[in-house]
Short mmCIF file of C-alpha atoms in Angstrom, two decimals:
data_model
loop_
_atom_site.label_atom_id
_atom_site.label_comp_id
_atom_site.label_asym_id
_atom_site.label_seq_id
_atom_site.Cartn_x
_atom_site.Cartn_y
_atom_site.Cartn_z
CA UNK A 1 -13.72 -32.62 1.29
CA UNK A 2 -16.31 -29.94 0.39
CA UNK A 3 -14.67 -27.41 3.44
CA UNK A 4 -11.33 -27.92 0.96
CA UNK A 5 -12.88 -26.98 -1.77
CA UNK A 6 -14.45 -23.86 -0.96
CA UNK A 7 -11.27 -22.81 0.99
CA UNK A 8 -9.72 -23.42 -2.44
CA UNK A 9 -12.56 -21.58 -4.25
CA UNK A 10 -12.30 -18.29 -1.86
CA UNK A 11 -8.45 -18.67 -2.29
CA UNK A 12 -7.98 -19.01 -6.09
CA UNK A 13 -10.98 -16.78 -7.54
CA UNK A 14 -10.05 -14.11 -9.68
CA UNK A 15 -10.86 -10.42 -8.03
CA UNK A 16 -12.81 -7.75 -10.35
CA UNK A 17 -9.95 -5.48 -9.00
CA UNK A 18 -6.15 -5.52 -8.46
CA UNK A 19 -4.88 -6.67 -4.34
CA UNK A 20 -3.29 -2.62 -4.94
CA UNK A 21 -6.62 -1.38 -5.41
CA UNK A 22 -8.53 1.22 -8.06
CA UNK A 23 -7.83 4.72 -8.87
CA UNK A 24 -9.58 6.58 -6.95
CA UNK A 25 -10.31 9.12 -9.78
CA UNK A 26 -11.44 7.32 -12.48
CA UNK A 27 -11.91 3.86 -11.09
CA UNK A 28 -10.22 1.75 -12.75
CA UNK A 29 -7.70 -1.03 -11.48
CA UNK A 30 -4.08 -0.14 -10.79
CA UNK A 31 -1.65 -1.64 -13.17
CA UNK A 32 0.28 -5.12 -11.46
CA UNK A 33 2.86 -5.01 -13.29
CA UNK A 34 5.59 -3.64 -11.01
CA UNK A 35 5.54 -0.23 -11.83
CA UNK A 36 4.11 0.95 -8.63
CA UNK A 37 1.96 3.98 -9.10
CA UNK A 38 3.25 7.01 -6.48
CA UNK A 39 1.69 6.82 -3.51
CA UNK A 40 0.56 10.62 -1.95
CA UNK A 41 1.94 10.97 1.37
CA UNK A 42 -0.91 13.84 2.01
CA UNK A 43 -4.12 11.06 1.21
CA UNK A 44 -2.21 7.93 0.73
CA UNK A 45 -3.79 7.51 -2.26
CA UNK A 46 -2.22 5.94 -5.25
CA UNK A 47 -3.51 7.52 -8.56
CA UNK A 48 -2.91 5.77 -12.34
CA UNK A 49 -0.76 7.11 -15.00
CA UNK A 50 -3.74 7.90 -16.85
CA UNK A 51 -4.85 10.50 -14.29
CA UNK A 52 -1.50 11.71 -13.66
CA UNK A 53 -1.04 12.22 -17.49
CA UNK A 54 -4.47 14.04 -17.96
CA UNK A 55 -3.72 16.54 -15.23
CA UNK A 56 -0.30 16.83 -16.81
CA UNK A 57 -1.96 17.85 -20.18
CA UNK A 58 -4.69 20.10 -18.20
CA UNK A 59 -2.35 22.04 -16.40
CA UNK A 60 -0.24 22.49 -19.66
CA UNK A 61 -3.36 24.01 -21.25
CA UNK A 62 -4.23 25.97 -18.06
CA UNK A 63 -0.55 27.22 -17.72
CA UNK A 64 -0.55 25.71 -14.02
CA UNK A 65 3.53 24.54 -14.27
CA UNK A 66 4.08 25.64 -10.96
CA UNK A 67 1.04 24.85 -9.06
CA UNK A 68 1.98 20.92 -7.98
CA UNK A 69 -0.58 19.67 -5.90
CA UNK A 70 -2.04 16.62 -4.94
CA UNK A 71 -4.40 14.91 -7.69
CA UNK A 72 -7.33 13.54 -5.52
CA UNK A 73 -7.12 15.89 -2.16
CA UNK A 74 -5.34 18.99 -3.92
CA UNK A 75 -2.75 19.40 -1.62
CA UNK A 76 0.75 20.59 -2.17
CA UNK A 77 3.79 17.87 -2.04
CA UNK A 78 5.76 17.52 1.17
CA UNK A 79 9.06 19.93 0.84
CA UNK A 80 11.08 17.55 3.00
CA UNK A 81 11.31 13.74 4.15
CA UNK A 82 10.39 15.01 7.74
CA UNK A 83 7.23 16.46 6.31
CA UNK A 84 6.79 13.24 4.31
CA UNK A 85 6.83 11.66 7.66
CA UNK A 86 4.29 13.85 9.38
CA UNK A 87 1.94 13.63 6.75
CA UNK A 88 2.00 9.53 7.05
CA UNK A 89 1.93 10.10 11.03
CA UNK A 90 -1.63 12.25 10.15
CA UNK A 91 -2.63 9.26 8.14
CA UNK A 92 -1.82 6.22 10.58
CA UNK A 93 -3.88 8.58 13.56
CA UNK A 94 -6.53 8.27 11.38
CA UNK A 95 -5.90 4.42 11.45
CA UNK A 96 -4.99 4.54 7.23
CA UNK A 97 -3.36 0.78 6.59
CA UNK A 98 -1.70 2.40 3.51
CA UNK A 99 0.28 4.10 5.38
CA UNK A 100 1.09 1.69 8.01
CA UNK A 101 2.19 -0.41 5.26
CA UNK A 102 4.57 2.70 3.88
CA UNK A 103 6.44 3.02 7.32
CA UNK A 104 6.66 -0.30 7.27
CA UNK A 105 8.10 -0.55 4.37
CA UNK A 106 10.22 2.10 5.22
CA UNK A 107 11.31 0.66 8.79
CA UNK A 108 12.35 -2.52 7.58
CA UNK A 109 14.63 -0.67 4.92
CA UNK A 110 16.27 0.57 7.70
CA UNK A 111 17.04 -2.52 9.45
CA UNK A 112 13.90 -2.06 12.17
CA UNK A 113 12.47 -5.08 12.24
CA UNK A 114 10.12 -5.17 15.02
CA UNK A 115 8.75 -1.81 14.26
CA UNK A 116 7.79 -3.06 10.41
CA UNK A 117 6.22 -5.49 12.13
CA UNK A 118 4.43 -3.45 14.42
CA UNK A 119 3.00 -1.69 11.61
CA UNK A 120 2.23 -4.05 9.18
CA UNK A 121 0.31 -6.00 11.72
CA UNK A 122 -1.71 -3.05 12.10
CA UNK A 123 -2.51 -2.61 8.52
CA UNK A 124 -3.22 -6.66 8.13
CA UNK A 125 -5.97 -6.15 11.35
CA UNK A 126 -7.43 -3.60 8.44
CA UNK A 127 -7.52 -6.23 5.74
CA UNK A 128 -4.70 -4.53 4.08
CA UNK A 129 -3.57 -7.46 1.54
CA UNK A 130 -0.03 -6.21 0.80
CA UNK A 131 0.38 -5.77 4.58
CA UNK A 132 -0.54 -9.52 4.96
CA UNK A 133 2.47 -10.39 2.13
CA UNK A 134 5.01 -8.61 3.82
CA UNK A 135 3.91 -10.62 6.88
CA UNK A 136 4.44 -14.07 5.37
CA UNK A 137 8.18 -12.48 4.40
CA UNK A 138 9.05 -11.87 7.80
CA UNK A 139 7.35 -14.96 9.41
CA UNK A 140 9.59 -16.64 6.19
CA UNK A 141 13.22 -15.05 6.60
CA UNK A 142 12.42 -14.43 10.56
CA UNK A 143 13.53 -11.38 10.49
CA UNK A 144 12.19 -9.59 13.76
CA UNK A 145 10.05 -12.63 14.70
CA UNK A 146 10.55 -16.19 14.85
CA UNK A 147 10.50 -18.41 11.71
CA UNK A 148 7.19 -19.88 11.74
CA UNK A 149 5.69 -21.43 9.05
CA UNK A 150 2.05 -21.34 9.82
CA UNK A 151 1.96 -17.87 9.93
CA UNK A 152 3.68 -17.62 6.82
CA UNK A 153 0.96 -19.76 5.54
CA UNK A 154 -1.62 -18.08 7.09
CA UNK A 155 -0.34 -14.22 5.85
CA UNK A 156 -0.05 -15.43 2.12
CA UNK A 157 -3.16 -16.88 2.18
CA UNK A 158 -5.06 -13.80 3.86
CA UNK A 159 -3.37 -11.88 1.25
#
């Protein structure tokens, strides 16, 4: 009885932070409401509309229009998709479950099942939560795996 109620206390307390994470500039959670904040391909950070509107107004008062870069590593934007791509290759090498999750994300868009879930099982091993979610969906709809309700379990609850 009391190994059910922890599980049930470690499952249902409430985080000081969103499962998305914190800005990494000024700390504060990202918004859960389903507007996704972008995602930097160069850092594969996500930064909060806050941030992105306060460099907006600092570069208006700077006169910086044309100088896009990055707001946490200062790099310019990817010019193409393939670049995109490289970039997220750079970050997964350096074993970044952010963006294991993104070609993930973008795999399975693309009908590549078993290579979403080559990646997001990577990204889970690195506690990514949202990796874990997208899991459960798979294990759910069996969609590159076998339909197998334990792990769907399992995923949800680890996320």
């Amino acid at each position: 009885e009391r190994a059910a109620e922890l599980r049930d206390e470690i499952l249902f307390r409430q985080n000081e932070s969103s499962h998305i994470g914190d800005c990494p500039i000024c700390c504060l959670p990202l918004p859960i409401n389903g507007e996704q904040p972008m995602l930097s391909t160069c850092c594969s950070k996500m930064i909060c509309d806050g941030c992105e509107y306060a460099n907006f107004l600092r570069q208006c008062e700077q006169n910086l229009y044309l100088q896009q870069t990055c707001l946490f590593c200062r790099q310019p934007p990817p010019k193409t998709d393939e670049e995109a791509d490289k970039n997220y290759m750079k970050r997964i090498a350096a074993n970044d479950p952010v963006a294991m999750r993104q070609i993930g994300k973008m795999r399975y868009r693309e009908g590549k099942y078993d290579s979403a879930f080559e990646y997001w099982s990577k990204a889970a091993q690195l506690d990514d939560a949202m990796a874990h979610f997208d899991l459960s969906l798979l294990y759910e709809k069996g969609e590159g795996v076998e339909k197998d309700e334990k792990k769907k379990i399992y995923h949800l609850e680890e996320a």
